PDB file of C-alpha atoms in Angstrom:
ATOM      1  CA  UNK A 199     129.698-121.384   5.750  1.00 41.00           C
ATOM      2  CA  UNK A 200     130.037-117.716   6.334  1.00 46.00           C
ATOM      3  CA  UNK A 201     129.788-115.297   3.178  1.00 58.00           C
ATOM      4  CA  UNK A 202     133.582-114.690   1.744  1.00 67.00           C
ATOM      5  CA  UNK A 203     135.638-111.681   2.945  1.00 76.00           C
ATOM      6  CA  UNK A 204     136.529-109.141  -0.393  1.00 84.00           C
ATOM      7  CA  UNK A 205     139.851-109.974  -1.542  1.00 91.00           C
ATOM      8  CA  UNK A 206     142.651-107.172  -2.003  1.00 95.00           C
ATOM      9  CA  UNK A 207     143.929-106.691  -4.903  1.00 96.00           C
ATOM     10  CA  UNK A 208     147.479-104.986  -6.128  1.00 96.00           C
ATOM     11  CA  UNK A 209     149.658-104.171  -8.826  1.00 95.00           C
ATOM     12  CA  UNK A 210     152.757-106.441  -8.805  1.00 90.00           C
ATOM     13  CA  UNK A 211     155.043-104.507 -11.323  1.00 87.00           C
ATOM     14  CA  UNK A 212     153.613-104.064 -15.173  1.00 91.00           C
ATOM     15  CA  UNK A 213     153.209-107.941 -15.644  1.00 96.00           C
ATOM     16  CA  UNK A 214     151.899-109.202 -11.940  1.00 97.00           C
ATOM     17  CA  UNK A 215     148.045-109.458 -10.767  1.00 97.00           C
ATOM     18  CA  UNK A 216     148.134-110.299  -7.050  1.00 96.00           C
ATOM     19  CA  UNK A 217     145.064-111.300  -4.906  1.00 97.00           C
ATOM     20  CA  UNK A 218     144.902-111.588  -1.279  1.00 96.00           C
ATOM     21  CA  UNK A 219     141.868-113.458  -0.577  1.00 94.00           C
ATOM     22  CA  UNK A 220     142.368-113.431   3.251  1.00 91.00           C
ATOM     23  CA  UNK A 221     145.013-112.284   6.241  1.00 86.00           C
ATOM     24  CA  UNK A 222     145.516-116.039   7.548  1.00 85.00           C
ATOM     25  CA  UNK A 223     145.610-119.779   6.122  1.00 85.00           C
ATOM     26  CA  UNK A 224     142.356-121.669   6.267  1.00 87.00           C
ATOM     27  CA  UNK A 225     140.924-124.829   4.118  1.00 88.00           C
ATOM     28  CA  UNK A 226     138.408-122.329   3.003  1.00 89.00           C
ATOM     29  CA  UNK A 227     140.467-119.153   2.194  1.00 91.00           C
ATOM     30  CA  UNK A 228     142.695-121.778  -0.435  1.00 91.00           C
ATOM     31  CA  UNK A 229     139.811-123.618  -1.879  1.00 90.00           C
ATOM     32  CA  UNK A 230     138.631-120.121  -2.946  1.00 92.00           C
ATOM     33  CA  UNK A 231     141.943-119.635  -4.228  1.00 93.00           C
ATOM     34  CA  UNK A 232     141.335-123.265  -6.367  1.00 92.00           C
ATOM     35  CA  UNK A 233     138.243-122.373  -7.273  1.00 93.00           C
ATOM     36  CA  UNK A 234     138.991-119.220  -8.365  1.00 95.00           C
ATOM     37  CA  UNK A 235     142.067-120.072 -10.280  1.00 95.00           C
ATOM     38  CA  UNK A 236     140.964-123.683 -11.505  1.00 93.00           C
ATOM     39  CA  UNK A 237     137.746-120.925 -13.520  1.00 93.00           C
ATOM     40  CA  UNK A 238     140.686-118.502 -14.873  1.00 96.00           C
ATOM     41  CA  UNK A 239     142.333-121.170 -16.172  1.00 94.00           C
ATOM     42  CA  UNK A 240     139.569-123.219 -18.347  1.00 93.00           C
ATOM     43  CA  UNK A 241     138.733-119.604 -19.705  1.00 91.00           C
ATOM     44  CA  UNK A 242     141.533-118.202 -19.962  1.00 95.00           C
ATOM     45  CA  UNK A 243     141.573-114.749 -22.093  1.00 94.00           C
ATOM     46  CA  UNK A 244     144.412-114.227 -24.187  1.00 96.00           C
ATOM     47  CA  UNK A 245     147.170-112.401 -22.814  1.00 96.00           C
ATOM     48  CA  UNK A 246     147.345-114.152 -19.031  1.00 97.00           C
ATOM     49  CA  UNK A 247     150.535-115.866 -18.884  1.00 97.00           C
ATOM     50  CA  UNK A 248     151.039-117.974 -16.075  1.00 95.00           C
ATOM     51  CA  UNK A 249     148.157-118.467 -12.974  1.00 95.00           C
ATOM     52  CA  UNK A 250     149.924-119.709  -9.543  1.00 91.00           C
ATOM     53  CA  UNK A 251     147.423-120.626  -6.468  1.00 91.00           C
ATOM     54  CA  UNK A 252     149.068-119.781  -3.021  1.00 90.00           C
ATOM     55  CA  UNK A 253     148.194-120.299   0.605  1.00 90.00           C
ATOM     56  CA  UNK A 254     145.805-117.652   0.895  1.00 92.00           C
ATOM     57  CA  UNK A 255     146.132-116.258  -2.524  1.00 94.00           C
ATOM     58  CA  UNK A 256     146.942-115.939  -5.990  1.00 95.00           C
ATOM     59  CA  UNK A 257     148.862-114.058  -8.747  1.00 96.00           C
ATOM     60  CA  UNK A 258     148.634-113.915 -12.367  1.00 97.00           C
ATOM     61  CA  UNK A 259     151.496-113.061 -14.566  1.00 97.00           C
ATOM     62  CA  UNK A 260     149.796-111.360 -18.027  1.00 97.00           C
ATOM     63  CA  UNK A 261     151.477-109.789 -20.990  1.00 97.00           C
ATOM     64  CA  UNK A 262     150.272-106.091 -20.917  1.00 96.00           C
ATOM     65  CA  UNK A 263     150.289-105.656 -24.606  1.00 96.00           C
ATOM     66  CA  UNK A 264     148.135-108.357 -25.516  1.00 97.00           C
ATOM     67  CA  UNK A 265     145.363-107.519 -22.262  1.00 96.00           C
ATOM     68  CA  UNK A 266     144.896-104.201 -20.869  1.00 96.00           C
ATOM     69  CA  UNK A 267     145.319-104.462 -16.941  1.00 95.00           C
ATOM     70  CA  UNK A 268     142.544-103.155 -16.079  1.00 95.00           C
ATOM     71  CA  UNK A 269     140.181-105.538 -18.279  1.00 96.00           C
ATOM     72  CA  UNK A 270     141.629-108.420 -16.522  1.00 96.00           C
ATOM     73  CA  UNK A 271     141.855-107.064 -13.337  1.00 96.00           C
ATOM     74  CA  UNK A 272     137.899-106.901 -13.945  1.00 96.00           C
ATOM     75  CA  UNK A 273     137.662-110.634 -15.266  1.00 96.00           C
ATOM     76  CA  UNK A 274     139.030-111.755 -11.921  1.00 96.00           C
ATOM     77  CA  UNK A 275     136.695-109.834 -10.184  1.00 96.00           C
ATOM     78  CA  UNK A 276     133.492-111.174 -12.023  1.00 96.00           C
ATOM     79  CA  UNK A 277     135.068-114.721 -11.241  1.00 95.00           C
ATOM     80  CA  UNK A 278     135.277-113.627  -7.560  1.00 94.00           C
ATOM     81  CA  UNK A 279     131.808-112.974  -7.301  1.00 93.00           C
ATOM     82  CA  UNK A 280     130.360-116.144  -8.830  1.00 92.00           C
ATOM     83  CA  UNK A 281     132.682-118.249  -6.906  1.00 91.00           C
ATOM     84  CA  UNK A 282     131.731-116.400  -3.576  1.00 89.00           C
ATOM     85  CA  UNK A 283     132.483-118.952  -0.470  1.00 88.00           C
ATOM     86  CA  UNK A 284     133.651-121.742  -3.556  1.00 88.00           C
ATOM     87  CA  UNK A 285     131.185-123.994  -1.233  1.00 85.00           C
ATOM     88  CA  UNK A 286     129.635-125.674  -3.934  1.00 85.00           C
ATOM     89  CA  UNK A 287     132.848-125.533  -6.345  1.00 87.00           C
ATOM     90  CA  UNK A 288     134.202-129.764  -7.097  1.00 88.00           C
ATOM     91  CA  UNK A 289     137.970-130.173  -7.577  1.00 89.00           C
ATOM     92  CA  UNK A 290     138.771-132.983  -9.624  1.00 92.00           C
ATOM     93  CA  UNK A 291     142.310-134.075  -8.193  1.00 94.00           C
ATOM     94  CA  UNK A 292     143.737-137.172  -6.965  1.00 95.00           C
ATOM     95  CA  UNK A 293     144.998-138.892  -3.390  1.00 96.00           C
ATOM     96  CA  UNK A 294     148.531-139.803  -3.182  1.00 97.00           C
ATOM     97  CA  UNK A 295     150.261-141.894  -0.760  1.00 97.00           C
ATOM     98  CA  UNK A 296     154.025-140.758   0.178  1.00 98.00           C
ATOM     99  CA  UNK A 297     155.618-143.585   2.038  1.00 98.00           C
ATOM    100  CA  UNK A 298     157.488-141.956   5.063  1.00 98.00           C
ATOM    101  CA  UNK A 299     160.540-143.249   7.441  1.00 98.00           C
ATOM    102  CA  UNK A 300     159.963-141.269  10.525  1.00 98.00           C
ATOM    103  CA  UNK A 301     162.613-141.082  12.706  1.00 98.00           C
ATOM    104  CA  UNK A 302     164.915-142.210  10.392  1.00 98.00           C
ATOM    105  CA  UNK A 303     169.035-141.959  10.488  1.00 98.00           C
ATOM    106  CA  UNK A 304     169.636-139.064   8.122  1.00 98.00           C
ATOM    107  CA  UNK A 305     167.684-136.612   9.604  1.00 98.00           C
ATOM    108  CA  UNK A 306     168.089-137.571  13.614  1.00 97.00           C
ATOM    109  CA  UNK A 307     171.858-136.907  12.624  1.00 97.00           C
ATOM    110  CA  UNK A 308     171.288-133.521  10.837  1.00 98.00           C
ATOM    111  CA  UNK A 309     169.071-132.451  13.338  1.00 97.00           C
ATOM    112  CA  UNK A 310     171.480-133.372  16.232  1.00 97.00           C
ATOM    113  CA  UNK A 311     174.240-130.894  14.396  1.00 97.00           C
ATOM    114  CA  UNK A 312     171.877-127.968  14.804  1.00 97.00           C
ATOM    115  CA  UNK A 313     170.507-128.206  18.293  1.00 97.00           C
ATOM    116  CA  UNK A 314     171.659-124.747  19.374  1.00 96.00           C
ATOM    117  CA  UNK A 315     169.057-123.491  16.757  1.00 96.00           C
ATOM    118  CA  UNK A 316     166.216-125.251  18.560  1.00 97.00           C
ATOM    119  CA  UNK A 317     163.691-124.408  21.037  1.00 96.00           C
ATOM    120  CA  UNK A 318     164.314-128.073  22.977  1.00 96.00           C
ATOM    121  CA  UNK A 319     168.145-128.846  22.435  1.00 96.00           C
ATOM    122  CA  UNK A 320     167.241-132.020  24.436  1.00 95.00           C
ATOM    123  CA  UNK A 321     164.968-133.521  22.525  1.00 96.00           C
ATOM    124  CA  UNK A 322     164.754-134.514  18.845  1.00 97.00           C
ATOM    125  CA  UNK A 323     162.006-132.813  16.658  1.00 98.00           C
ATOM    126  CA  UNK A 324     159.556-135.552  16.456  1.00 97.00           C
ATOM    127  CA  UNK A 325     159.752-135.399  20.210  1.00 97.00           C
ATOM    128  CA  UNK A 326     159.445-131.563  20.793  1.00 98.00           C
ATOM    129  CA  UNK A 327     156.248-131.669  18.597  1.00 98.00           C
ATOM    130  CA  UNK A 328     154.840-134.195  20.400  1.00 98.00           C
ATOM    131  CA  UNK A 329     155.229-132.727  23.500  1.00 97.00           C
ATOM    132  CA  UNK A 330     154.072-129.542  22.393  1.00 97.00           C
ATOM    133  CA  UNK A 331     150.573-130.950  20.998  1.00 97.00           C
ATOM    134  CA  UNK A 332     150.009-133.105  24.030  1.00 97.00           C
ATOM    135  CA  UNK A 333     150.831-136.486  22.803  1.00 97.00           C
ATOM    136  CA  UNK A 334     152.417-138.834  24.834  1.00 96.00           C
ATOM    137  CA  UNK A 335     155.300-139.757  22.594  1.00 95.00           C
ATOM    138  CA  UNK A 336     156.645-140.491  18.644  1.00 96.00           C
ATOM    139  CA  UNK A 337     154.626-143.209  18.600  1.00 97.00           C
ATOM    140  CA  UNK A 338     151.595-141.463  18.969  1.00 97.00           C
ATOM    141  CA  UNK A 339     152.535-138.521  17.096  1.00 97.00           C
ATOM    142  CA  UNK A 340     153.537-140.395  14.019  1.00 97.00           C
ATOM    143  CA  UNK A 341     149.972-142.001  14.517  1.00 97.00           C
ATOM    144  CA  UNK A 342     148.214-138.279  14.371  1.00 96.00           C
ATOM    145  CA  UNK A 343     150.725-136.889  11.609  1.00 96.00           C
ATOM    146  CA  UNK A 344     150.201-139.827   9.443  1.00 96.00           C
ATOM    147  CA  UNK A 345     146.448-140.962  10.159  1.00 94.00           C
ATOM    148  CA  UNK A 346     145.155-137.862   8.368  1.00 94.00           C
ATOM    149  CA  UNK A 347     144.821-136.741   5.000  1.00 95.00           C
ATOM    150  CA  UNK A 348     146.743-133.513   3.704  1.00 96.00           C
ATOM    151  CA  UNK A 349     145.619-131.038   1.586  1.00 95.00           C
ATOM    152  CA  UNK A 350     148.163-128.931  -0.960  1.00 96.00           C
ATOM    153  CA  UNK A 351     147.958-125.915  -0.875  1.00 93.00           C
ATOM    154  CA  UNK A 352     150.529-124.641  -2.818  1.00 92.00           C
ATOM    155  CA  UNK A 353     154.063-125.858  -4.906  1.00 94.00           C
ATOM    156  CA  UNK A 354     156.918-123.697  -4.283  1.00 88.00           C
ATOM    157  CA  UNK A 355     159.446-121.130  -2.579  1.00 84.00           C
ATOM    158  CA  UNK A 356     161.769-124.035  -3.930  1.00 88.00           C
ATOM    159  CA  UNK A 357     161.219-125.900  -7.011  1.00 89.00           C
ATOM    160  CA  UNK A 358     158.609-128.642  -6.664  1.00 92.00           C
ATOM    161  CA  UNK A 359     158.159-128.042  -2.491  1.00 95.00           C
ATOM    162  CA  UNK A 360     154.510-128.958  -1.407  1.00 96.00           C
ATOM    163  CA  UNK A 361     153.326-126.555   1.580  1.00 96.00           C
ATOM    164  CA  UNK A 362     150.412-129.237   2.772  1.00 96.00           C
ATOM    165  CA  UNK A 363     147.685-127.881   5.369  1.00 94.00           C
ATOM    166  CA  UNK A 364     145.863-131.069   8.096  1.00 95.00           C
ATOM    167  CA  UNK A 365     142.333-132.092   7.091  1.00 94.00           C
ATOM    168  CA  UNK A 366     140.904-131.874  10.707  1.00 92.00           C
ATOM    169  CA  UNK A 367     139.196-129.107  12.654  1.00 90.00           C
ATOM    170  CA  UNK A 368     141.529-126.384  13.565  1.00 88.00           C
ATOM    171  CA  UNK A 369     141.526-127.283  17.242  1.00 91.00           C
ATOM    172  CA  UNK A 370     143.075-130.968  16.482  1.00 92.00           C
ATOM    173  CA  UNK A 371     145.519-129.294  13.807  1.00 94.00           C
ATOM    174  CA  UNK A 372     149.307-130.109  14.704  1.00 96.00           C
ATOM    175  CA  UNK A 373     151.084-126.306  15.095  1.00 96.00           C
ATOM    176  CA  UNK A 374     154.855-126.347  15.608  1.00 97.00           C
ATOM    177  CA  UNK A 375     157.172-123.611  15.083  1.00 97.00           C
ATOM    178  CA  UNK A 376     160.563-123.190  12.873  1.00 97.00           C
ATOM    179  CA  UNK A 377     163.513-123.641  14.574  1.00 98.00           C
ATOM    180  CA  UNK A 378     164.574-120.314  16.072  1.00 97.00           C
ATOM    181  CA  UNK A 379     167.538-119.725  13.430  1.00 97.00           C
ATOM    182  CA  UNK A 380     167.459-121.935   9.950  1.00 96.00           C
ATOM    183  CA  UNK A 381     169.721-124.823   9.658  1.00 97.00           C
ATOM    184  CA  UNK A 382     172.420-125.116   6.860  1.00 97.00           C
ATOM    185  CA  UNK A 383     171.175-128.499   5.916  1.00 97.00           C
ATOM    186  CA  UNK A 384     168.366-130.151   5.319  1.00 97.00           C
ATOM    187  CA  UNK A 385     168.375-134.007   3.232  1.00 97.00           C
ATOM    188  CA  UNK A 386     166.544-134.253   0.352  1.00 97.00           C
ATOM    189  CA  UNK A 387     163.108-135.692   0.653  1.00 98.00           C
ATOM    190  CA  UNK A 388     162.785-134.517   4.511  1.00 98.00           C
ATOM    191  CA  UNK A 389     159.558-133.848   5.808  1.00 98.00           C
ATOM    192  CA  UNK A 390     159.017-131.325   7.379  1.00 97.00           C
ATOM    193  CA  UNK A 391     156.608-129.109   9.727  1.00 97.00           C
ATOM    194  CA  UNK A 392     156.658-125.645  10.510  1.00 96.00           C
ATOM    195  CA  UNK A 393     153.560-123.562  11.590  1.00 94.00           C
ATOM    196  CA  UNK A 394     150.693-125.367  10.630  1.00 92.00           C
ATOM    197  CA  UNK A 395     152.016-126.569   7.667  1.00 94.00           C
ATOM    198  CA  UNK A 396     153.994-130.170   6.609  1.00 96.00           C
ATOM    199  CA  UNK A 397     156.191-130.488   3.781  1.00 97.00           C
ATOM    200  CA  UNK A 398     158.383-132.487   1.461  1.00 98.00           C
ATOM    201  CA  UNK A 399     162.120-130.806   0.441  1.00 97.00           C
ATOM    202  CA  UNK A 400     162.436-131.323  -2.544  1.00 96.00           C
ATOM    203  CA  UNK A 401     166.167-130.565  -2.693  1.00 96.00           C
ATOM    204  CA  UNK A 402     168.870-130.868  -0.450  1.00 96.00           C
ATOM    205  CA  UNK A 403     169.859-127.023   1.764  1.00 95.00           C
ATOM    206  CA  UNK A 404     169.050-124.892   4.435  1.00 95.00           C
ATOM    207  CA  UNK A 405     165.542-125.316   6.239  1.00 95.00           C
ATOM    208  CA  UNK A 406     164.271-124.301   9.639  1.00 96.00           C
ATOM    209  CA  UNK A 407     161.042-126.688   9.081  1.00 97.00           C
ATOM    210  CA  UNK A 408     161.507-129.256  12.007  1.00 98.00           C
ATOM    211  CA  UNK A 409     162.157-132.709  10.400  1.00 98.00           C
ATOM    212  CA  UNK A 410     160.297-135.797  11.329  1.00 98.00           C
ATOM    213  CA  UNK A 411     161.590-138.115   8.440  1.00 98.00           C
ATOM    214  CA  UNK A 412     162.233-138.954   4.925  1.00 98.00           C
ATOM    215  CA  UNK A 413     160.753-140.733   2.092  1.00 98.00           C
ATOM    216  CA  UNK A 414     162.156-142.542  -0.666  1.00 98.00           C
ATOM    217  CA  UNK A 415     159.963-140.876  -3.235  1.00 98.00           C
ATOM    218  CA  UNK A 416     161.168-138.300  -5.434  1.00 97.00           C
ATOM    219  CA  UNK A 417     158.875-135.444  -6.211  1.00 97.00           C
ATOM    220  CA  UNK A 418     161.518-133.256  -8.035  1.00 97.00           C
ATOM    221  CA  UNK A 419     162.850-134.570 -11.383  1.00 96.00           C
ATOM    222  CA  UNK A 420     164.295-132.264 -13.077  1.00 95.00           C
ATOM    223  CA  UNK A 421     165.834-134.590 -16.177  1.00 94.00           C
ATOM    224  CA  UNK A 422     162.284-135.965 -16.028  1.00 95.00           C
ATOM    225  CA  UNK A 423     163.673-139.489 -16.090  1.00 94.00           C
ATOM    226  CA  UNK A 424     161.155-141.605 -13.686  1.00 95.00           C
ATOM    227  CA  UNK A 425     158.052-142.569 -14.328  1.00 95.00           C
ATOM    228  CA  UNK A 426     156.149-139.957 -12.086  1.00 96.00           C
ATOM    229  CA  UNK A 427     157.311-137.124 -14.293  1.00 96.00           C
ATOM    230  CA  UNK A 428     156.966-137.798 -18.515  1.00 93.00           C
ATOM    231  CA  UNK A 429     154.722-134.504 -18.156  1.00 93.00           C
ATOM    232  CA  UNK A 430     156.458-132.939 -15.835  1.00 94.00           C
ATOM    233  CA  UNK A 431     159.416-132.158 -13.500  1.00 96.00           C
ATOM    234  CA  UNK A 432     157.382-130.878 -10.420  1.00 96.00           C
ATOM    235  CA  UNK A 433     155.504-134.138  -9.115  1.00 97.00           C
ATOM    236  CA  UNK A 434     153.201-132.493  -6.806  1.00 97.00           C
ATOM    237  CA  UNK A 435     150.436-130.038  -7.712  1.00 94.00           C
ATOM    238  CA  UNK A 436     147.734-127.977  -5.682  1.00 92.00           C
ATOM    239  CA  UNK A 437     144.807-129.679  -4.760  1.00 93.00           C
ATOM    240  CA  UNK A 438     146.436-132.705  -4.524  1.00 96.00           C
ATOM    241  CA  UNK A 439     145.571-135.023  -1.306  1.00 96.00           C
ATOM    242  CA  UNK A 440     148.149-136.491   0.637  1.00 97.00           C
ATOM    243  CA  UNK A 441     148.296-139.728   2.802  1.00 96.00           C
ATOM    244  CA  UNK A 442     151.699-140.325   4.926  1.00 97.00           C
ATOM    245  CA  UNK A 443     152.237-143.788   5.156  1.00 97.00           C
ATOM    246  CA  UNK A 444     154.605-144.933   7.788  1.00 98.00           C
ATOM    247  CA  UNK A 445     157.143-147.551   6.541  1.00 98.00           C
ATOM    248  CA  UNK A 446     160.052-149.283   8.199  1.00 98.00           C
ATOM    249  CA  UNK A 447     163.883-149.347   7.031  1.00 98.00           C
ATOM    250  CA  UNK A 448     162.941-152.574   4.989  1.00 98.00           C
ATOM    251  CA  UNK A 449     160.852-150.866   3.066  1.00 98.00           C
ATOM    252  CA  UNK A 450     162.290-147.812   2.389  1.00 98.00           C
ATOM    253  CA  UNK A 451     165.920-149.304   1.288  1.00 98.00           C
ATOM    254  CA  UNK A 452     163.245-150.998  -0.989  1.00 98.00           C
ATOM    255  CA  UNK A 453     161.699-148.179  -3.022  1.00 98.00           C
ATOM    256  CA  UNK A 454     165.512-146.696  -2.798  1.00 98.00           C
ATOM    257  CA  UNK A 455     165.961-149.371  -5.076  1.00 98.00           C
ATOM    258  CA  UNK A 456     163.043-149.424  -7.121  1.00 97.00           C
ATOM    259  CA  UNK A 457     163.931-145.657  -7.622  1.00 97.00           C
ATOM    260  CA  UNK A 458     167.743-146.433  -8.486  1.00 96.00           C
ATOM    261  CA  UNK A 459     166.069-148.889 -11.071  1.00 97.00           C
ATOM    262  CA  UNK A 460     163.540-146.353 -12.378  1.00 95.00           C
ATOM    263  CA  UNK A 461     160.609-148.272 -11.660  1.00 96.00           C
ATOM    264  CA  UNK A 462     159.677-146.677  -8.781  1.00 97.00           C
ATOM    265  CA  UNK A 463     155.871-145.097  -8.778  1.00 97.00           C
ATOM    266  CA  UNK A 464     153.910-143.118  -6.314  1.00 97.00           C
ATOM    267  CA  UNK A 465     150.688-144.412  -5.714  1.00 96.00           C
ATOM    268  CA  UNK A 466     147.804-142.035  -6.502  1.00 95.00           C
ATOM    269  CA  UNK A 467     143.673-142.162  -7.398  1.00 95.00           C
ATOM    270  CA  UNK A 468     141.655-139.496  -8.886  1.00 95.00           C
ATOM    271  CA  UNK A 469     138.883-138.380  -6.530  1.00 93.00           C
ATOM    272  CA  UNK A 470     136.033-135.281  -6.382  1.00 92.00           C
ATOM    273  CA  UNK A 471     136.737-132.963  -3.306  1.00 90.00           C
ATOM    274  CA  UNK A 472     133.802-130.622  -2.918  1.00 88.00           C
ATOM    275  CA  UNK A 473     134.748-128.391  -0.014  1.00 87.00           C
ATOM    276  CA  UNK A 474     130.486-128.089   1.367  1.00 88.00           C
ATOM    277  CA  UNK A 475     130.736-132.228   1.986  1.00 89.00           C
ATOM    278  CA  UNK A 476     133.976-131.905   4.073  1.00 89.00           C
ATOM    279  CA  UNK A 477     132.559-128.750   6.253  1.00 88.00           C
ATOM    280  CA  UNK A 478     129.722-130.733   6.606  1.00 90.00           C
ATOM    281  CA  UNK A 479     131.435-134.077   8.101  1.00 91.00           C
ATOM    282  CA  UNK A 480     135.133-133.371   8.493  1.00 91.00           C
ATOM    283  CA  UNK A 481     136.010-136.535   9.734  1.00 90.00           C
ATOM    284  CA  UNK A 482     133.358-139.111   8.219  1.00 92.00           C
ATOM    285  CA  UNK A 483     134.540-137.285   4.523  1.00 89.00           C
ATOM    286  CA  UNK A 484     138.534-137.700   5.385  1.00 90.00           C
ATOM    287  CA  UNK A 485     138.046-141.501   6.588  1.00 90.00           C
ATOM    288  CA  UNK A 486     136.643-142.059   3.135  1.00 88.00           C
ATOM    289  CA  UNK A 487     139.708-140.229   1.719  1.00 86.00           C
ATOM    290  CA  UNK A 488     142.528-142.531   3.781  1.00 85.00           C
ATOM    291  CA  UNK A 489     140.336-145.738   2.435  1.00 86.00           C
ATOM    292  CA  UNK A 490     140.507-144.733  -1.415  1.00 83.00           C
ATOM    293  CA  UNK A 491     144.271-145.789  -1.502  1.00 78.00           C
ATOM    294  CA  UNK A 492     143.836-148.799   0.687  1.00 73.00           C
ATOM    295  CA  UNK A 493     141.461-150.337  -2.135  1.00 57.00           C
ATOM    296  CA  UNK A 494     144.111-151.578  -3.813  1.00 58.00           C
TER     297      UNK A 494
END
């Protein structure tokens, strides 16, 4: 790995720390934003209020009578430097499998409604986007999409949304764009793809993420009533690993029902991700990543 860029630091307000750590989305750019962040917060000096990992970035919200700015401003400097490339930094986290429908009903009808927002009014998402990477169809798509692990790389822009970046080499990454003007709707639990990036909506609304299907598993809870969320009401959280697996309408009418029952669970292992073994065999470490959940 090449030695890390500087990051860029500014003043968000009187309460608002916030670090650029580079101008574009890479595996490396957020792991230094992990490692970074993951240090801040099992040391965390009085006074630092909340610590939120992003893309290519992070910001800390402090209270500036209990720290002086400038102290901590420092703090996250000296943590800079000793992270450097984050190379050698080990991010306990877990692999989770989210069970998808691709092509499913719900979507293909919502995304029929708004084809005069699209780049390919002839052609349903899924489609476009395989075109557009050079696969021969949905079949083989859905193979690519789902026969690769996903990394998190942040939760938000709406409550509990995973922004989740492909574990290959650039070159094989899928890259779609938005539609050209948002939709209105978008069904809850769509997942989506815009830019480089896949997603879950965690809500029902507008979008302009192309949709390639839906899953029955909740990740937003906010009553905290399932089993996925007695700690919380945000299931997903950075650094988590995602595995798509395709299902079939059997199946998903299934977990609809284990989730109507509240027994419904996402399936997820702990793992170590250290970022120098992945650079060093992308795709012999990621094969041992889609295995850990097959174990069982």
């Amino acid at each position: 790995m090449s030695g890390a860029t500087p990051a860029r630091y500014s003043w968000g307000g009187d309460e608002h720390i916030f670090v650029e750590l580079a101008e574009e989305m890479s595996l490396q750019a957020n792991f230094r934003a992990m490692a970074i962040t993951t240090s801040l917060r099992e040391n965390r000096p009085d006074g630092v209020v909340e610590i939120c990992p992003a893309n290519a970035s992070y910001q800390v919200r402090y209270d500036p009578d209990v720290i002086e700015p400038r102290t901590l401003m420092a703090r996250l400097r000296d943590i800079e430097d000793k992270v450097g490339d984050a190379a050698d930094f080990s991010l306990s986290t877990r692999v989770v499998e989210i069970p998808v429908l691709y092509q499913d009903p719900w979507t293909t009808e919502t995304l029929m409604r708004f084809r005069d927002r699209h780049q390919d009014p002839d052609a349903t998402d899924i489609e476009y986007a395989a075109r557009i990477n050079g696969y021969a169809g949905a079949g083989e798509f859905i193979a690519a999409h789902s026969g690769s692990p996903w990394f998190v790389s942040m939760v938000g822009f709406v409550a509990g949304l995973p922004f989740m970046y492909q574990m290959v080499p650039r070159e094989r990454q899928i890259v779609v764009p938005k539609y050209l003007r948002p939709r209105t709707d978008t069904p809850k639990q769509t997942v989506g793809y815009g830019g480089c990036f896949s997603c879950v909506y965690s809500v029902r609304g507008a979008g302009g993420y192309q949709m390639f299907g839906i899953t029955p598993a909740p990740i937003y809870d906010p009553a905290q009533e399932l089993p996925d969320f007695g700690d919380f009401l945000v299931f997903f959280r950075p650094g988590d690993i995602v595995r798509f697996k395709p299902i079939d309408r059997d199946a998903y009418d299934d977990h609809v029902k284990e989730v109507e029952a509240g027994t419904f669970r996402i399936r997820s292992r702990p793992v170590e991700f250290g970022l120098r073994e992945y650079l060093d065999d992308p795709d012999g470490f990621t094969a041992g990543l889609m295995e850990v959940l097959r174990a069982d």
